PDB file of C-alpha atoms and ligand atoms in Angstrom:
ATOM      1  CA  UNK C1338     -21.822  -1.290   0.535  1.00 92.00           C
ATOM      2  CA  UNK C1339     -18.516  -2.949  -0.346  1.00 96.00           C
ATOM      3  CA  UNK C1340     -15.130  -1.323   0.022  1.00 98.00           C
ATOM      4  CA  UNK C1341     -11.373  -1.860  -0.023  1.00 98.00           C
ATOM      5  CA  UNK C1342      -9.233  -0.533   2.832  1.00 98.00           C
ATOM      6  CA  UNK C1343      -6.026   0.270   0.929  1.00 97.00           C
ATOM      7  CA  UNK C1344      -3.898   1.381   3.889  1.00 97.00           C
ATOM      8  CA  UNK C1345      -4.234  -0.114   7.372  1.00 97.00           C
ATOM      9  CA  UNK C1346      -1.714  -1.408   9.910  1.00 97.00           C
ATOM     10  CA  UNK C1347      -3.659  -4.436  11.026  1.00 97.00           C
ATOM     11  CA  UNK C1348      -0.877  -6.010  13.108  1.00 96.00           C
ATOM     12  CA  UNK C1349      -1.643  -3.206  15.596  1.00 95.00           C
ATOM     13  CA  UNK C1350      -5.407  -3.839  15.619  1.00 96.00           C
ATOM     14  CA  UNK C1351      -7.540  -6.294  17.542  1.00 97.00           C
ATOM     15  CA  UNK C1352      -9.673  -9.043  16.043  1.00 96.00           C
ATOM     16  CA  UNK C1353     -12.860  -7.069  16.726  1.00 97.00           C
ATOM     17  CA  UNK C1354     -11.621  -4.491  14.193  1.00 98.00           C
ATOM     18  CA  UNK C1355     -11.554  -7.174  11.493  1.00 98.00           C
ATOM     19  CA  UNK C1356     -15.087  -8.190  12.423  1.00 98.00           C
ATOM     20  CA  UNK C1357     -16.379  -4.608  12.329  1.00 98.00           C
ATOM     21  CA  UNK C1358     -14.676  -3.982   8.987  1.00 98.00           C
ATOM     22  CA  UNK C1359     -16.148  -7.170   7.525  1.00 98.00           C
ATOM     23  CA  UNK C1360     -19.629  -6.173   8.739  1.00 98.00           C
ATOM     24  CA  UNK C1361     -19.183  -2.743   7.110  1.00 98.00           C
ATOM     25  CA  UNK C1362     -18.418  -4.387   3.738  1.00 97.00           C
ATOM     26  CA  UNK C1363     -14.621  -4.573   3.670  1.00 98.00           C
ATOM     27  CA  UNK C1364     -13.436  -7.075   1.040  1.00 98.00           C
ATOM     28  CA  UNK C1365      -9.682  -6.478   1.155  1.00 98.00           C
ATOM     29  CA  UNK C1366      -7.176  -4.740   3.366  1.00 98.00           C
ATOM     30  CA  UNK C1367      -3.681  -3.645   2.311  1.00 98.00           C
ATOM     31  CA  UNK C1368      -0.978  -3.190   4.912  1.00 98.00           C
ATOM     32  CA  UNK C1369       2.133  -1.131   4.121  1.00 98.00           C
ATOM     33  CA  UNK C1370       5.258  -1.846   6.166  1.00 97.00           C
ATOM     34  CA  UNK C1371       5.503   0.806   8.850  1.00 95.00           C
ATOM     35  CA  UNK C1372       7.326   1.990  11.932  1.00 93.00           C
ATOM     36  CA  UNK C1373       6.396  -0.126  14.943  1.00 91.00           C
ATOM     37  CA  UNK C1374       6.129   2.905  17.247  1.00 90.00           C
ATOM     38  CA  UNK C1375       9.680   2.187  18.397  1.00 90.00           C
ATOM     39  CA  UNK C1376      12.918   1.592  16.459  1.00 93.00           C
ATOM     40  CA  UNK C1377      13.767  -2.033  15.770  1.00 93.00           C
ATOM     41  CA  UNK C1378      17.276  -2.891  16.947  1.00 93.00           C
ATOM     42  CA  UNK C1379      18.367  -5.186  14.106  1.00 95.00           C
ATOM     43  CA  UNK C1380      17.486  -6.457  10.640  1.00 97.00           C
ATOM     44  CA  UNK C1381      16.131  -9.676  12.221  1.00 97.00           C
ATOM     45  CA  UNK C1382      13.253  -7.579  13.592  1.00 97.00           C
ATOM     46  CA  UNK C1383      12.279  -6.797   9.994  1.00 98.00           C
ATOM     47  CA  UNK C1384      12.582 -10.441   8.995  1.00 98.00           C
ATOM     48  CA  UNK C1385      10.005 -11.297  11.656  1.00 97.00           C
ATOM     49  CA  UNK C1386       7.790  -8.330  10.709  1.00 98.00           C
ATOM     50  CA  UNK C1387       7.812  -9.244   6.997  1.00 98.00           C
ATOM     51  CA  UNK C1388       7.017 -12.849   7.951  1.00 98.00           C
ATOM     52  CA  UNK C1389       4.106 -11.623  10.045  1.00 98.00           C
ATOM     53  CA  UNK C1390       2.801  -9.489   7.134  1.00 98.00           C
ATOM     54  CA  UNK C1391       3.088 -12.284   4.577  1.00 98.00           C
ATOM     55  CA  UNK C1392       2.203 -15.395   6.609  1.00 98.00           C
ATOM     56  CA  UNK C1393       0.283 -14.715   9.793  1.00 98.00           C
ATOM     57  CA  UNK C1394      -1.811 -11.605   9.064  1.00 98.00           C
ATOM     58  CA  UNK C1395      -3.462 -12.995   5.864  1.00 98.00           C
ATOM     59  CA  UNK C1396      -4.729 -15.940   7.926  1.00 98.00           C
ATOM     60  CA  UNK C1397      -6.131 -13.632  10.611  1.00 98.00           C
ATOM     61  CA  UNK C1398      -7.968 -11.571   7.969  1.00 98.00           C
ATOM     62  CA  UNK C1399      -9.246 -14.686   6.155  1.00 97.00           C
ATOM     63  CA  UNK C1400     -11.199 -15.720   9.263  1.00 97.00           C
ATOM     64  CA  UNK C1401     -13.468 -12.745   8.518  1.00 97.00           C
ATOM     65  CA  UNK C1402     -13.627 -13.248   4.751  1.00 97.00           C
ATOM     66  CA  UNK C1403     -11.225 -10.363   4.139  1.00 98.00           C
ATOM     67  CA  UNK C1404      -8.297 -10.697   1.731  1.00 98.00           C
ATOM     68  CA  UNK C1405      -5.037  -9.332   3.147  1.00 98.00           C
ATOM     69  CA  UNK C1406      -2.228  -7.794   1.054  1.00 98.00           C
ATOM     70  CA  UNK C1407       0.926  -5.958   2.088  1.00 98.00           C
ATOM     71  CA  UNK C1408       3.752  -3.690   0.971  1.00 98.00           C
ATOM     72  CA  UNK C1409       7.367  -4.053   2.123  1.00 98.00           C
ATOM     73  CA  UNK C1410      10.137  -1.547   2.908  1.00 98.00           C
ATOM     74  CA  UNK C1411      11.881   0.269   5.722  1.00 97.00           C
ATOM     75  CA  UNK C1412       9.829   3.306   6.734  1.00 94.00           C
ATOM     76  CA  UNK C1413      11.401   6.769   6.729  1.00 93.00           C
ATOM     77  CA  UNK C1414      11.012   6.931  10.524  1.00 91.00           C
ATOM     78  CA  UNK C1415      13.785   4.328  10.733  1.00 94.00           C
ATOM     79  CA  UNK C1416      15.872   5.672   7.848  1.00 93.00           C
ATOM     80  CA  UNK C1417      18.380   7.652   9.927  1.00 94.00           C
ATOM     81  CA  UNK C1418      20.373   4.458  10.469  1.00 95.00           C
ATOM     82  CA  UNK C1419      21.525   4.059   6.857  1.00 96.00           C
ATOM     83  CA  UNK C1420      23.438   0.839   7.516  1.00 96.00           C
ATOM     84  CA  UNK C1421      20.330  -0.811   8.971  1.00 97.00           C
ATOM     85  CA  UNK C1422      18.305   0.529   6.020  1.00 97.00           C
ATOM     86  CA  UNK C1423      20.747  -1.081   3.581  1.00 97.00           C
ATOM     87  CA  UNK C1424      20.391  -4.416   5.366  1.00 98.00           C
ATOM     88  CA  UNK C1425      16.589  -4.219   5.277  1.00 98.00           C
ATOM     89  CA  UNK C1426      16.595  -3.244   1.584  1.00 98.00           C
ATOM     90  CA  UNK C1427      18.779  -6.295   0.886  1.00 98.00           C
ATOM     91  CA  UNK C1428      16.231  -8.460   2.739  1.00 98.00           C
ATOM     92  CA  UNK C1429      13.116  -7.243   0.878  1.00 98.00           C
ATOM     93  CA  UNK C1430      13.674  -9.179  -2.417  1.00 98.00           C
ATOM     94  CA  UNK C1431      13.523 -12.480  -0.496  1.00 98.00           C
ATOM     95  CA  UNK C1432       9.860 -11.685   0.253  1.00 98.00           C
ATOM     96  CA  UNK C1433       8.753 -10.025  -2.994  1.00 98.00           C
ATOM     97  CA  UNK C1434       7.499 -13.241  -4.580  1.00 97.00           C
ATOM     98  CA  UNK C1435       5.139 -14.039  -1.742  1.00 98.00           C
ATOM     99  CA  UNK C1436       1.527 -14.121  -2.975  1.00 97.00           C
ATOM    100  CA  UNK C1437       0.151 -11.176  -0.961  1.00 98.00           C
ATOM    101  CA  UNK C1438       3.002  -8.673  -1.588  1.00 98.00           C
ATOM    102  CA  UNK C1439       1.859  -5.792  -3.820  1.00 98.00           C
ATOM    103  CA  UNK C1440       5.010  -3.652  -3.957  1.00 98.00           C
ATOM    104  CA  UNK C1441       7.386  -1.336  -2.106  1.00 98.00           C
ATOM    105  CA  UNK C1442       5.857   0.863   0.593  1.00 96.00           C
ATOM    106  CA  UNK C1443       5.242   2.916   2.523  1.00 96.00           C
ATOM    107  CA  UNK C1444       8.478   4.616   1.592  1.00 97.00           C
ATOM    108  CA  UNK C1445       8.848   8.398   1.615  1.00 96.00           C
ATOM    109  CA  UNK C1446       9.961  11.151   3.931  1.00 95.00           C
ATOM    110  CA  UNK C1447       9.220  12.084   7.520  1.00 92.00           C
ATOM    111  CA  UNK C1448      11.503  15.000   8.431  1.00 92.00           C
ATOM    112  CA  UNK C1449      12.943  15.485   4.902  1.00 93.00           C
ATOM    113  CA  UNK C1450      16.452  14.752   6.211  1.00 94.00           C
ATOM    114  CA  UNK C1451      19.488  13.909   4.100  1.00 95.00           C
ATOM    115  CA  UNK C1452      19.534  10.267   5.283  1.00 97.00           C
ATOM    116  CA  UNK C1453      15.827   9.889   4.588  1.00 96.00           C
ATOM    117  CA  UNK C1454      16.423  11.159   1.050  1.00 96.00           C
ATOM    118  CA  UNK C1455      19.232   8.656   0.552  1.00 97.00           C
ATOM    119  CA  UNK C1456      17.109   5.745   1.761  1.00 97.00           C
ATOM    120  CA  UNK C1457      14.167   6.931  -0.362  1.00 97.00           C
ATOM    121  CA  UNK C1458      16.354   6.888  -3.477  1.00 97.00           C
ATOM    122  CA  UNK C1459      17.609   3.388  -2.640  1.00 97.00           C
ATOM    123  CA  UNK C1460      14.043   2.104  -2.284  1.00 98.00           C
ATOM    124  CA  UNK C1461      12.830   3.743  -5.501  1.00 98.00           C
ATOM    125  CA  UNK C1462      15.786   1.995  -7.164  1.00 97.00           C
ATOM    126  CA  UNK C1463      14.708  -1.288  -5.547  1.00 98.00           C
ATOM    127  CA  UNK C1464      11.153  -0.891  -6.857  1.00 98.00           C
ATOM    128  CA  UNK C1465      12.381  -0.012 -10.352  1.00 97.00           C
ATOM    129  CA  UNK C1466      14.767  -2.964 -10.453  1.00 97.00           C
ATOM    130  CA  UNK C1467      12.016  -5.405  -9.463  1.00 97.00           C
ATOM    131  CA  UNK C1468       9.212  -3.654 -11.391  1.00 97.00           C
ATOM    132  CA  UNK C1469       7.129  -3.111  -8.261  1.00 98.00           C
ATOM    133  CA  UNK C1470       4.273  -0.729  -7.515  1.00 98.00           C
ATOM    134  CA  UNK C1471       5.176   2.056  -5.057  1.00 98.00           C
ATOM    135  CA  UNK C1472       3.214   3.454  -2.105  1.00 98.00           C
ATOM    136  CA  UNK C1473       4.591   6.694  -0.652  1.00 97.00           C
ATOM    137  CA  UNK C1474       4.108   8.253   2.784  1.00 94.00           C
ATOM    138  CA  UNK C1475       4.355  12.067   2.916  1.00 94.00           C
ATOM    139  CA  UNK C1476       5.330  14.097   6.018  1.00 91.00           C
ATOM    140  CA  UNK C1477       2.462  15.097   8.279  1.00 81.00           C
ATOM    141  CA  UNK C1478       3.603  18.438   9.575  1.00 71.00           C
ATOM    142  CA  UNK C1479       4.337  21.776   7.940  1.00 73.00           C
ATOM    143  CA  UNK C1480       6.935  20.005   5.782  1.00 89.00           C
ATOM    144  CA  UNK C1481       4.316  18.148   3.739  1.00 92.00           C
ATOM    145  CA  UNK C1482       4.465  20.480   0.730  1.00 93.00           C
ATOM    146  CA  UNK C1483       8.264  20.461   0.587  1.00 95.00           C
ATOM    147  CA  UNK C1484       8.479  16.710   1.249  1.00 96.00           C
ATOM    148  CA  UNK C1485       5.954  15.947  -1.483  1.00 96.00           C
ATOM    149  CA  UNK C1486       7.904  18.132  -3.924  1.00 96.00           C
ATOM    150  CA  UNK C1487      11.182  16.313  -3.061  1.00 96.00           C
ATOM    151  CA  UNK C1488       9.523  12.900  -3.446  1.00 97.00           C
ATOM    152  CA  UNK C1489       8.047  13.793  -6.845  1.00 97.00           C
ATOM    153  CA  UNK C1490      11.514  14.913  -8.000  1.00 97.00           C
ATOM    154  CA  UNK C1491      13.132  11.617  -6.901  1.00 97.00           C
ATOM    155  CA  UNK C1492      10.441   9.618  -8.734  1.00 97.00           C
ATOM    156  CA  UNK C1493      10.697  11.750 -11.869  1.00 96.00           C
ATOM    157  CA  UNK C1494      14.480  11.366 -11.962  1.00 94.00           C
ATOM    158  CA  UNK C1495      14.191   7.583 -12.373  1.00 95.00           C
ATOM    159  CA  UNK C1496      12.948   7.086 -15.923  1.00 95.00           C
ATOM    160  CA  UNK C1497      11.960   3.469 -15.168  1.00 97.00           C
ATOM    161  CA  UNK C1498       9.200   4.625 -12.797  1.00 97.00           C
ATOM    162  CA  UNK C1499       5.781   4.918 -14.427  1.00 97.00           C
ATOM    163  CA  UNK C1500       3.681   7.577 -12.635  1.00 97.00           C
ATOM    164  CA  UNK C1501       0.459   5.562 -12.898  1.00 98.00           C
ATOM    165  CA  UNK C1502       2.122   2.801 -10.833  1.00 98.00           C
ATOM    166  CA  UNK C1503       2.802   5.106  -7.844  1.00 98.00           C
ATOM    167  CA  UNK C1504       0.411   6.358  -5.152  1.00 98.00           C
ATOM    168  CA  UNK C1505       1.313   9.295  -2.926  1.00 97.00           C
ATOM    169  CA  UNK C1506      -0.552   8.920   0.333  1.00 94.00           C
ATOM    170  CA  UNK C1507      -1.721  11.382   3.010  1.00 92.00           C
ATOM    171  CA  UNK C1508      -2.321  14.175   0.466  1.00 93.00           C
ATOM    172  CA  UNK C1509      -4.128  17.292   1.649  1.00 91.00           C
ATOM    173  CA  UNK C1510      -5.568  20.393   0.009  1.00 91.00           C
ATOM    174  CA  UNK C1511      -2.154  21.925  -0.671  1.00 92.00           C
ATOM    175  CA  UNK C1512      -0.482  18.794  -2.120  1.00 94.00           C
ATOM    176  CA  UNK C1513      -3.176  16.895  -4.032  1.00 95.00           C
ATOM    177  CA  UNK C1514      -2.929  18.980  -7.182  1.00 96.00           C
ATOM    178  CA  UNK C1515       0.825  18.581  -7.754  1.00 96.00           C
ATOM    179  CA  UNK C1516       0.495  14.795  -7.332  1.00 97.00           C
ATOM    180  CA  UNK C1517      -2.400  14.447  -9.782  1.00 97.00           C
ATOM    181  CA  UNK C1518      -0.780  16.858 -12.260  1.00 96.00           C
ATOM    182  CA  UNK C1519       2.333  14.645 -12.271  1.00 96.00           C
ATOM    183  CA  UNK C1520       0.165  11.673 -13.342  1.00 97.00           C
ATOM    184  CA  UNK C1521       0.406   9.781 -10.052  1.00 98.00           C
ATOM    185  CA  UNK C1522      -2.384   8.477  -7.851  1.00 98.00           C
ATOM    186  CA  UNK C1523      -3.232  10.236  -4.574  1.00 97.00           C
ATOM    187  CA  UNK C1524      -4.526   8.806  -1.300  1.00 96.00           C
ATOM    188  CA  UNK C1525      -6.419  10.710   1.362  1.00 94.00           C
ATOM    189  CA  UNK C1526      -5.955   9.516   4.916  1.00 92.00           C
ATOM    190  CA  UNK C1527      -8.934   9.916   7.224  1.00 92.00           C
ATOM    191  CA  UNK C1528      -7.899  10.571  10.785  1.00 82.00           C
ATOM    192  CA  UNK C1529     -10.144  11.621  13.653  1.00 75.00           C
ATOM    193  CA  UNK C1530      -7.854  14.554  14.586  1.00 70.00           C
ATOM    194  CA  UNK C1531      -4.935  15.152  12.223  1.00 65.00           C
ATOM    195  CA  UNK C1532      -4.585  14.547   8.454  1.00 67.00           C
ATOM    196  CA  UNK C1533      -7.882  14.691   6.543  1.00 81.00           C
ATOM    197  CA  UNK C1534     -11.238  14.612   8.276  1.00 87.00           C
ATOM    198  CA  UNK C1535     -14.074  12.976   6.269  1.00 88.00           C
ATOM    199  CA  UNK C1536     -15.539  16.429   5.504  1.00 90.00           C
ATOM    200  CA  UNK C1537     -12.235  17.750   4.154  1.00 91.00           C
ATOM    201  CA  UNK C1538     -11.650  14.598   2.101  1.00 92.00           C
ATOM    202  CA  UNK C1539     -15.074  14.934   0.459  1.00 93.00           C
ATOM    203  CA  UNK C1540     -14.397  18.609  -0.264  1.00 93.00           C
ATOM    204  CA  UNK C1541     -11.242  17.487  -2.109  1.00 93.00           C
ATOM    205  CA  UNK C1542     -13.194  14.797  -3.973  1.00 93.00           C
ATOM    206  CA  UNK C1543     -15.695  17.432  -5.064  1.00 94.00           C
ATOM    207  CA  UNK C1544     -12.926  19.754  -6.251  1.00 94.00           C
ATOM    208  CA  UNK C1545     -10.550  17.498  -8.200  1.00 93.00           C
ATOM    209  CA  UNK C1546     -10.805  14.805 -10.842  1.00 91.00           C
ATOM    210  CA  UNK C1547     -11.600  11.570  -9.000  1.00 92.00           C
ATOM    211  CA  UNK C1548     -10.041   9.173 -11.491  1.00 95.00           C
ATOM    212  CA  UNK C1549      -6.879   8.664  -9.418  1.00 97.00           C
ATOM    213  CA  UNK C1550      -8.015   9.298  -5.835  1.00 96.00           C
ATOM    214  CA  UNK C1551      -8.687   6.861  -3.009  1.00 95.00           C
ATOM    215  CA  UNK C1552      -9.557   6.963   0.695  1.00 95.00           C
ATOM    216  CA  UNK C1553      -7.927   5.082   3.544  1.00 96.00           C
ATOM    217  CA  UNK C1554      -7.980   5.009   7.337  1.00 95.00           C
ATOM    218  CA  UNK C1555      -4.229   4.288   7.847  1.00 91.00           C
ATOM    219  CA  UNK C1556      -5.335   2.885  11.200  1.00 92.00           C
ATOM    220  CA  UNK C1557      -2.387   1.859  13.348  1.00 92.00           C
ATOM    221  CA  UNK C1558      -1.315   1.743  17.012  1.00 92.00           C
ATOM    222  CA  UNK C1559      -2.215   5.416  17.569  1.00 89.00           C
ATOM    223  CA  UNK C1560      -5.490   7.357  17.645  1.00 89.00           C
ATOM    224  CA  UNK C1561      -7.174   6.228  14.426  1.00 91.00           C
ATOM    225  CA  UNK C1562     -10.419   4.668  13.192  1.00 93.00           C
ATOM    226  CA  UNK C1563     -10.479   1.396  11.213  1.00 95.00           C
ATOM    227  CA  UNK C1564     -13.998   2.285  10.001  1.00 96.00           C
ATOM    228  CA  UNK C1565     -13.051   5.731   8.664  1.00 95.00           C
ATOM    229  CA  UNK C1566     -13.597   4.697   5.017  1.00 96.00           C
ATOM    230  CA  UNK C1567     -17.187   3.398   5.363  1.00 96.00           C
ATOM    231  CA  UNK C1568     -18.024   6.342   7.654  1.00 95.00           C
ATOM    232  CA  UNK C1569     -16.812   8.742   4.967  1.00 94.00           C
ATOM    233  CA  UNK C1570     -18.860   6.828   2.395  1.00 96.00           C
ATOM    234  CA  UNK C1571     -21.950   7.448   4.548  1.00 95.00           C
ATOM    235  CA  UNK C1572     -21.073  11.134   4.709  1.00 93.00           C
ATOM    236  CA  UNK C1573     -20.754  11.198   0.903  1.00 95.00           C
ATOM    237  CA  UNK C1574     -24.254   9.727   0.603  1.00 96.00           C
ATOM    238  CA  UNK C1575     -25.562  12.266   3.092  1.00 95.00           C
ATOM    239  CA  UNK C1576     -24.166  15.021   0.874  1.00 95.00           C
ATOM    240  CA  UNK C1577     -26.080  13.583  -2.068  1.00 96.00           C
ATOM    241  CA  UNK C1578     -23.391  11.671  -3.954  1.00 96.00           C
ATOM    242  CA  UNK C1579     -24.765   8.821  -6.029  1.00 96.00           C
ATOM    243  CA  UNK C1580     -24.144   5.218  -4.988  1.00 96.00           C
ATOM    244  CA  UNK C1581     -21.971   4.733  -8.084  1.00 96.00           C
ATOM    245  CA  UNK C1582     -19.787   7.738  -7.183  1.00 95.00           C
ATOM    246  CA  UNK C1583     -19.234   6.385  -3.674  1.00 96.00           C
ATOM    247  CA  UNK C1584     -18.451   2.893  -4.951  1.00 97.00           C
ATOM    248  CA  UNK C1585     -15.930   4.327  -7.419  1.00 97.00           C
ATOM    249  CA  UNK C1586     -13.877   6.009  -4.706  1.00 97.00           C
ATOM    250  CA  UNK C1587     -14.022   3.312  -2.035  1.00 97.00           C
ATOM    251  CA  UNK C1588     -13.946   0.212  -4.249  1.00 98.00           C
ATOM    252  CA  UNK C1589     -13.344   0.626  -7.994  1.00 97.00           C
ATOM    253  CA  UNK C1590     -10.452   3.097  -7.767  1.00 98.00           C
ATOM    254  CA  UNK C1591      -8.318   1.126  -5.294  1.00 98.00           C
ATOM    255  CA  UNK C1592      -9.122  -2.063  -7.219  1.00 98.00           C
ATOM    256  CA  UNK C1593      -7.935  -0.458 -10.456  1.00 98.00           C
ATOM    257  CA  UNK C1594      -4.649   0.803  -9.011  1.00 98.00           C
ATOM    258  CA  UNK C1595      -3.835  -2.315  -6.985  1.00 98.00           C
ATOM    259  CA  UNK C1596      -4.689  -4.720  -9.819  1.00 97.00           C
ATOM    260  CA  UNK C1597      -1.635  -3.406 -11.660  1.00 97.00           C
ATOM    261  CA  UNK C1598       0.408  -5.654  -9.348  1.00 96.00           C
ATOM    262  CA  UNK C1599      -1.099  -8.800 -10.877  1.00 94.00           C
ATOM    263  CA  UNK C1600      -1.406 -10.336  -7.394  1.00 97.00           C
ATOM    264  CA  UNK C1601      -4.357  -8.284  -6.189  1.00 97.00           C
ATOM    265  CA  UNK C1602      -7.371 -10.581  -6.435  1.00 95.00           C
ATOM    266  CA  UNK C1603     -10.655 -10.346  -4.565  1.00 94.00           C
ATOM    267  CA  UNK C1604     -12.632 -13.418  -3.494  1.00 83.00           C
ATOM    268  CA  UNK C1605     -14.908 -13.051  -6.524  1.00 76.00           C
ATOM    269  CA  UNK C1606     -12.032 -12.761  -9.056  1.00 71.00           C
TER     270      UNK C1606
HETATM  271 ZN1   ZN L1343       0.741   4.015   7.199  1.00 97.83          ZN
END
C-alpha cells in the first residue's frame, strides 16, 4: 500500500510517527499552517513557524523517505486580531516561492465571526493575486453547515478563483454535497472521536462521486492518529473495496489535486 497524507501537523508529532507512517506506505505529507494551540504574540512567531515548515520539517521527513510539503496562512483561530492577521498576510509572499509550498491554507472559519470573515476574504484575495491553490478549514461544531455556506460564497464572489483548485476540508455528511456540487474538492478528516470516523468516511465514499474526495488524519497536538489514513484503507478493503478503489482515494486523488501546484513531486516523479 502507498498513500499520501494530505493534511498533518507534523511539527507537533514525534519522530516515531514519521517512522510508522513510512512503514505504512506514506510517500508524502502536506502540512497546512495551523494554530499552535496558543496564540502567537507577534508576527515574528509566524516568521519562525513558516521557516520551520519550509526548512526544518522537510529535512526531518526526508530521513524517512517521505516528501514534505506545506501551506501557509494565518489560521482562523488567530484571526480575531485583524492587525496581526494583516502583518502575517504581508509576510506570506516572502515564502511562497520556497520549493515545498503548495498554496494558501488552512484558511477558513472557526466561529464564523465578522473578523474571521474579513481575514478569510483577505487570504482568498492573496491566493488569487499569487495564483495559489487553496486549502480551507471548516468549523467543527454545529456551525459547520453555515460556515461552509459562507466560505463557498466568499470563494464564488472572487471570479479569479477556480473551484477545481480549492479543497474544503473536514467535510461531513451534511456538507459534502454542497462542496462537490460547487465543483470544489472535499477532504474528510479522520479523528478517533470527533469529525469523521473511518466508518462514516467510507459511508460517504460509498454515497458520493469519489472523483474529488480525499482522506486525511489532520493529526496535530491534540487527540489524533497519524495512521488514520492507512487504517481507513484497511477498513475499505475489509468492506470489499477493490485495491484500485482504495489507491484512488488515498493516493491518486490527492496526487491529482496537489499536482496542480506544479511543485508537488513524489520521489519517483
Ligand atoms: Zn489542520
